[in-house]
Structures are given as C-alpha cells and as structure tokens.
Coordinates of N, CA and C in Angstrom, one line a residue:
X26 N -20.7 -4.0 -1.5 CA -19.5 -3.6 -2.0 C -18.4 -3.9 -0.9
X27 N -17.2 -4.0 -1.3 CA -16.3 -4.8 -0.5 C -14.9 -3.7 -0.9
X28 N -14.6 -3.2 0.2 CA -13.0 -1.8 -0.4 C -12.0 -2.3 0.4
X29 N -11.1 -2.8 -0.2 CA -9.5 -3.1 -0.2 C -8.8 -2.1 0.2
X30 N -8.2 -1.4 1.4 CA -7.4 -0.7 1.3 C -5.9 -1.2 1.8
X31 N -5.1 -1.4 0.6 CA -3.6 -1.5 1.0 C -2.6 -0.6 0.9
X32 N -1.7 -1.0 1.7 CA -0.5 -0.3 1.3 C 0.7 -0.3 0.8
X33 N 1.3 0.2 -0.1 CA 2.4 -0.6 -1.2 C 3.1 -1.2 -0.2
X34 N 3.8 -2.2 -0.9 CA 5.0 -3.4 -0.6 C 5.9 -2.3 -0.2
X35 N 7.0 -3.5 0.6 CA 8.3 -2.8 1.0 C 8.8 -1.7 0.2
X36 N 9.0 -0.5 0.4 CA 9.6 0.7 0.2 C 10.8 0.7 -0.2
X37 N 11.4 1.4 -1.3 CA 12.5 1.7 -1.4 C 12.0 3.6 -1.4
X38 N 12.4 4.1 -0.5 CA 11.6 5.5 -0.4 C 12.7 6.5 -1.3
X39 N 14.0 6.3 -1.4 CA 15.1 6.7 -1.9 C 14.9 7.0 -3.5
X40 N 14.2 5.8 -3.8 CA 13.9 5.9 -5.4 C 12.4 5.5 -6.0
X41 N 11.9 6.3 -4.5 CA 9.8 6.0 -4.5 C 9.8 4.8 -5.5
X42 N 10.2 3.4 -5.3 CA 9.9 2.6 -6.0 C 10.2 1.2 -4.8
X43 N 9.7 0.1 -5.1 CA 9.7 -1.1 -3.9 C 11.2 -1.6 -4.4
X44 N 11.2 -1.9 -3.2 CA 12.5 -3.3 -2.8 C 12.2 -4.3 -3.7
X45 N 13.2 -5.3 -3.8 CA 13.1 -6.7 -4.1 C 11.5 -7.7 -3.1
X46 N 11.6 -7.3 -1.8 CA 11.2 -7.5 -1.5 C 9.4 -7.1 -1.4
X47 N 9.3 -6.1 -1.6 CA 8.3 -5.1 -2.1 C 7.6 -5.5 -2.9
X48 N 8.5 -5.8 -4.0 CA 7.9 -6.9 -5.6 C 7.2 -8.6 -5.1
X49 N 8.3 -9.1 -4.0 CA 7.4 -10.2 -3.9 C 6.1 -9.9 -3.5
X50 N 5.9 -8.9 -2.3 CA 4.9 -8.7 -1.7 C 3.9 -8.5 -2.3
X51 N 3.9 -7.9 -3.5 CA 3.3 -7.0 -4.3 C 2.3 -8.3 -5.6
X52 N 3.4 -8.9 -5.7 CA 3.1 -9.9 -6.4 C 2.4 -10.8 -5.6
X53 N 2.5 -11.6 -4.4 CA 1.2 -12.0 -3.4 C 0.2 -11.5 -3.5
X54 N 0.3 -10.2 -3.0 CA -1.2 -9.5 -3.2 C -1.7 -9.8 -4.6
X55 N -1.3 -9.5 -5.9 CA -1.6 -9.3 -7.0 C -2.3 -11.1 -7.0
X56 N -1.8 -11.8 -6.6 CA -2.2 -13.7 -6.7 C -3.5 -13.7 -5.7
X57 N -3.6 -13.2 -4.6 CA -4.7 -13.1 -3.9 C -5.7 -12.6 -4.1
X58 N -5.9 -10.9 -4.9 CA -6.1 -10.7 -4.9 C -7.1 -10.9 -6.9
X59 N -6.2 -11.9 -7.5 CA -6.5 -12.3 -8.8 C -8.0 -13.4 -8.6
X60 N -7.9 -13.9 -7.2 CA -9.6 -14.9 -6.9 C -10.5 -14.0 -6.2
X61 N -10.3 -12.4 -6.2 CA -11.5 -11.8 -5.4 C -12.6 -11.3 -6.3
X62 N -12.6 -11.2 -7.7 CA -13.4 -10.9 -8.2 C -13.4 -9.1 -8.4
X63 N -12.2 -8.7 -8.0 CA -12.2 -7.1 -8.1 C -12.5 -6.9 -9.5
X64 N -13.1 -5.6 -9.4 CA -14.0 -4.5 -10.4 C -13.5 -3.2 -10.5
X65 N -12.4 -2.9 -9.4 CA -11.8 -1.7 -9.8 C -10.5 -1.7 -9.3
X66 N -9.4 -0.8 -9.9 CA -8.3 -0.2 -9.1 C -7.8 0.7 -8.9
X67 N -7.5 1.2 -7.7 CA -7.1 2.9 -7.6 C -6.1 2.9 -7.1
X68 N -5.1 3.5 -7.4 CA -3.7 4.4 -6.9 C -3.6 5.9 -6.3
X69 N -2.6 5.8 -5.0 CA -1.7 7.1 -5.3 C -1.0 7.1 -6.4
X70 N -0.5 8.6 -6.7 CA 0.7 8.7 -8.4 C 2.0 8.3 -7.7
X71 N 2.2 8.2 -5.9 CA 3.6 7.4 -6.1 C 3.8 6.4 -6.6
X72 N 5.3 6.7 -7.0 CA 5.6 5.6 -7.6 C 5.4 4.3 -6.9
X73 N 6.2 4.0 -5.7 CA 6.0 2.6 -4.8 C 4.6 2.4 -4.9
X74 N 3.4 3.2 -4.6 CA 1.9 2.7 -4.9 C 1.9 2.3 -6.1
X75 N 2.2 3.0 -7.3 CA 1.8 2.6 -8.6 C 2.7 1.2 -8.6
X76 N 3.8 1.2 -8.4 CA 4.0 -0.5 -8.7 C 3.5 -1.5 -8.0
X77 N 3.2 -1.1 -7.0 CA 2.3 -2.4 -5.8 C 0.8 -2.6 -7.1
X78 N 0.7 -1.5 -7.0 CA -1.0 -1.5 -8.1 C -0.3 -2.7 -9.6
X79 N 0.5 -2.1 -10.1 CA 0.6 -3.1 -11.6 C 0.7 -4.5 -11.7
X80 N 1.0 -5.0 -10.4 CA 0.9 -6.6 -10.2 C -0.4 -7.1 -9.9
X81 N -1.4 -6.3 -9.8 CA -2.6 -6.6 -9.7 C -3.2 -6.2 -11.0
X82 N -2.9 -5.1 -11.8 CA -3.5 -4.6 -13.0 C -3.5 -6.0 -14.2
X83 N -1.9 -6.3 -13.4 CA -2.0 -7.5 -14.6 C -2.7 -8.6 -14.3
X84 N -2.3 -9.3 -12.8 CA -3.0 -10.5 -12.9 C -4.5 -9.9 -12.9
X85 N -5.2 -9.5 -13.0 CA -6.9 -9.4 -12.9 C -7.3 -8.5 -14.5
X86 N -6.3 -7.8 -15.0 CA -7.0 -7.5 -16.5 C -7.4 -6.4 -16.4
X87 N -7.3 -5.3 -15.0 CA -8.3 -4.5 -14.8 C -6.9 -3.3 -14.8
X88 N -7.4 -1.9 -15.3 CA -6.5 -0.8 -15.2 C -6.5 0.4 -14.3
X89 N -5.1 0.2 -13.5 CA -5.5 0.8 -12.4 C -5.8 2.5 -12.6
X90 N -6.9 3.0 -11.5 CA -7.2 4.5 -12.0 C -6.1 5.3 -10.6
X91 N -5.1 6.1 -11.2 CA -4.2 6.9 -10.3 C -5.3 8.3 -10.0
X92 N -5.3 8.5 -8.2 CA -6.3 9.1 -7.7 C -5.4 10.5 -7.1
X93 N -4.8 11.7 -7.7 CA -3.8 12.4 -7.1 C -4.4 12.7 -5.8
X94 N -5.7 12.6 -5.3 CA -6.1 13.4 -3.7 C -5.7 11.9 -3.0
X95 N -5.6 11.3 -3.6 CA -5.0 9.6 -2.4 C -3.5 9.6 -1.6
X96 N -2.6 10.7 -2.7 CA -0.9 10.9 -2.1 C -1.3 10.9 -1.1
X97 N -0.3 10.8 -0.2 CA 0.5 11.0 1.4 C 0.8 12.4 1.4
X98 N 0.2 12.8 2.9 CA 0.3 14.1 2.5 C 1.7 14.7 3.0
X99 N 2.3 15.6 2.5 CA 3.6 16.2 3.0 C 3.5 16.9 3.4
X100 N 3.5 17.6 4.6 CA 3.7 18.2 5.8 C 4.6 17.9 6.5
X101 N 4.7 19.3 6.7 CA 5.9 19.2 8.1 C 4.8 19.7 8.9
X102 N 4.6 19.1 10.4 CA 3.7 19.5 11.1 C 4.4 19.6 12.6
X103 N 5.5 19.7 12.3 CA 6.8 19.6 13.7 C 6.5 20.4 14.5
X104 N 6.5 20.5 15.8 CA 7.0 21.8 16.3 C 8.1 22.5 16.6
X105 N 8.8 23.8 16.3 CA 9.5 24.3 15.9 C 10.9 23.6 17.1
X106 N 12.2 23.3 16.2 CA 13.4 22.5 16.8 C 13.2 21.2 17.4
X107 N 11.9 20.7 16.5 CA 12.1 19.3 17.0 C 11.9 18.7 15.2
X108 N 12.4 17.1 15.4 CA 12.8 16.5 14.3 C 11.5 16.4 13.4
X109 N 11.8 16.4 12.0 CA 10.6 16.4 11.2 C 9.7 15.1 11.3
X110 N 8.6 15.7 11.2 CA 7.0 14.9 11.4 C 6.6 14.9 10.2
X111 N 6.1 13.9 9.5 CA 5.1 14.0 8.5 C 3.7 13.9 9.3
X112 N 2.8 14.6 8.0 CA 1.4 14.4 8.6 C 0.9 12.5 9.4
X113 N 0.9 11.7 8.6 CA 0.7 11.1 8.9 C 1.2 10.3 10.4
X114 N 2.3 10.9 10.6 CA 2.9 10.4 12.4 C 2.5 10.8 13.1
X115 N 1.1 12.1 12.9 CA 0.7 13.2 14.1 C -0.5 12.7 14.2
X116 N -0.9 12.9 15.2 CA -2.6 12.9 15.9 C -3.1 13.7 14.8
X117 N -4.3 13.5 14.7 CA -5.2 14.1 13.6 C -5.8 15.3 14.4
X118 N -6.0 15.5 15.8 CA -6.2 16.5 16.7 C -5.3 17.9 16.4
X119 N -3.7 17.3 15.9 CA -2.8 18.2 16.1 C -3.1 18.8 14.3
X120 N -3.4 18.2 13.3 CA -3.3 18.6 12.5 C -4.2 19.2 12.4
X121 N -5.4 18.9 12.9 CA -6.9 20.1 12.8 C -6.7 21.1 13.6
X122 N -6.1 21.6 14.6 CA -5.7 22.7 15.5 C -5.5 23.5 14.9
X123 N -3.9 22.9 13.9 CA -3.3 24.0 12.8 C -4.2 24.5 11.8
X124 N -5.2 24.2 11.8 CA -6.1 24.8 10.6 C -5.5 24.3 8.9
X125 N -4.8 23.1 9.1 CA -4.2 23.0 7.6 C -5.1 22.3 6.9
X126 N -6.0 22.2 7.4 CA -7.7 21.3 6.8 C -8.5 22.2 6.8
X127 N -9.1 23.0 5.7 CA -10.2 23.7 6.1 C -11.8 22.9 5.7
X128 N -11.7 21.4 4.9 CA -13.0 20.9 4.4 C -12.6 19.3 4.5
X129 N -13.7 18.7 4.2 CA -13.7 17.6 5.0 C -13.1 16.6 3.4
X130 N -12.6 15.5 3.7 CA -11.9 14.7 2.3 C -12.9 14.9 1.2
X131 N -14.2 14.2 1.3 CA -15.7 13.9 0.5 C -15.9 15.1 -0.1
X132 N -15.6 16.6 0.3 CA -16.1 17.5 -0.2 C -14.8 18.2 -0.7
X133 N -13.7 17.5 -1.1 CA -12.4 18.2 -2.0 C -12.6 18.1 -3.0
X134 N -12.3 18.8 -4.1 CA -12.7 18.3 -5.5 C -11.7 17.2 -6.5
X135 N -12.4 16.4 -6.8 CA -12.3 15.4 -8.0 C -11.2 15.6 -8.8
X136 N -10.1 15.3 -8.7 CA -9.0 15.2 -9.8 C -9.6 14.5 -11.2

C-alpha cells in the first residue's frame, strides 16, 4: 500500500477556499496523480481541502470520502499575552503537557 499525504493548494483562508493559484496547483496534482492508479480518497471537511480533493475526484473517477477527525485542529495553545498559536505551530511536547490529548489518534472514534 502506498499513502499520499497532501496538503491543499494555495489557501485563500479568508474564504476556506484556494486561490487562483491553489486551483492550478490542485489541478497538477489531480494530472499526476490521474497515472498513480489510486483506489481511494480522503478529505478534511475544509473547504480548501475539499477542493484540492475534487480535482482529483474527477480526473480519476474516484469519490472523495470527507474524514471529520482529519480537520486541523483549533486550538489556541498560546501562553497567556503572547500572540495566538494554533496547535499545529507548537511542539507536540507542549501540547501533551497541557493534557488536551487524553488517547492516542488510532483509538478516537470513527466518524
């Protein structure tokens, strides 16, 4: 088995949907990814992921499955008076400190 993990095309984060730019990118992938022989597709429910995913849904025929435990997670993980952190900018050390993880990804339950 062979797992693709990307990440949507250029961002328009303002309107969770891609740039012009974003769409080309998106559309590349979707051309490269039309000669690998994929068998499946999975999404976050953002938007910008769901449209990076539909240029591949189409060129390959295949429909993408939206995975809600895949989002980005939103946290604020700042420490107090300093500028907002999302989870993902922080050491994974700092987020397990805080106890905001009590179980490991594999054992969350199944949307």
């Amino acid at each position: 088995m062979r797992l693709y993990l990307v990440r949507h095309g250029d961002p328009d984060y303002k309107n969770d949907s891609l740039t012009e730019t974003g769409q080309r990118e998106a559309r590349a992938l979707a051309e490269r990814f039309g000669r690998e022989g994929l068998t499946r597709l999975y999404s976050s429910p953002l938007g910008r992921a769901r449209a990076t995913l539909a240029y591949t849904a189409e060129r390959t025929g295949l429909q993408g499955e939206i995975l809600p435990w895949t989002r980005e997670l939103d946290l604020n993980v700042s420490p107090p008076g300093t500028p907002y952190l999302a989870a993902w900018d922080v050491h994974g050390e700092r987020i397990r400190s805080r106890g905001l993880f009590g179980r490991r990804w594999k054992d969350a339950p199944r949307a």
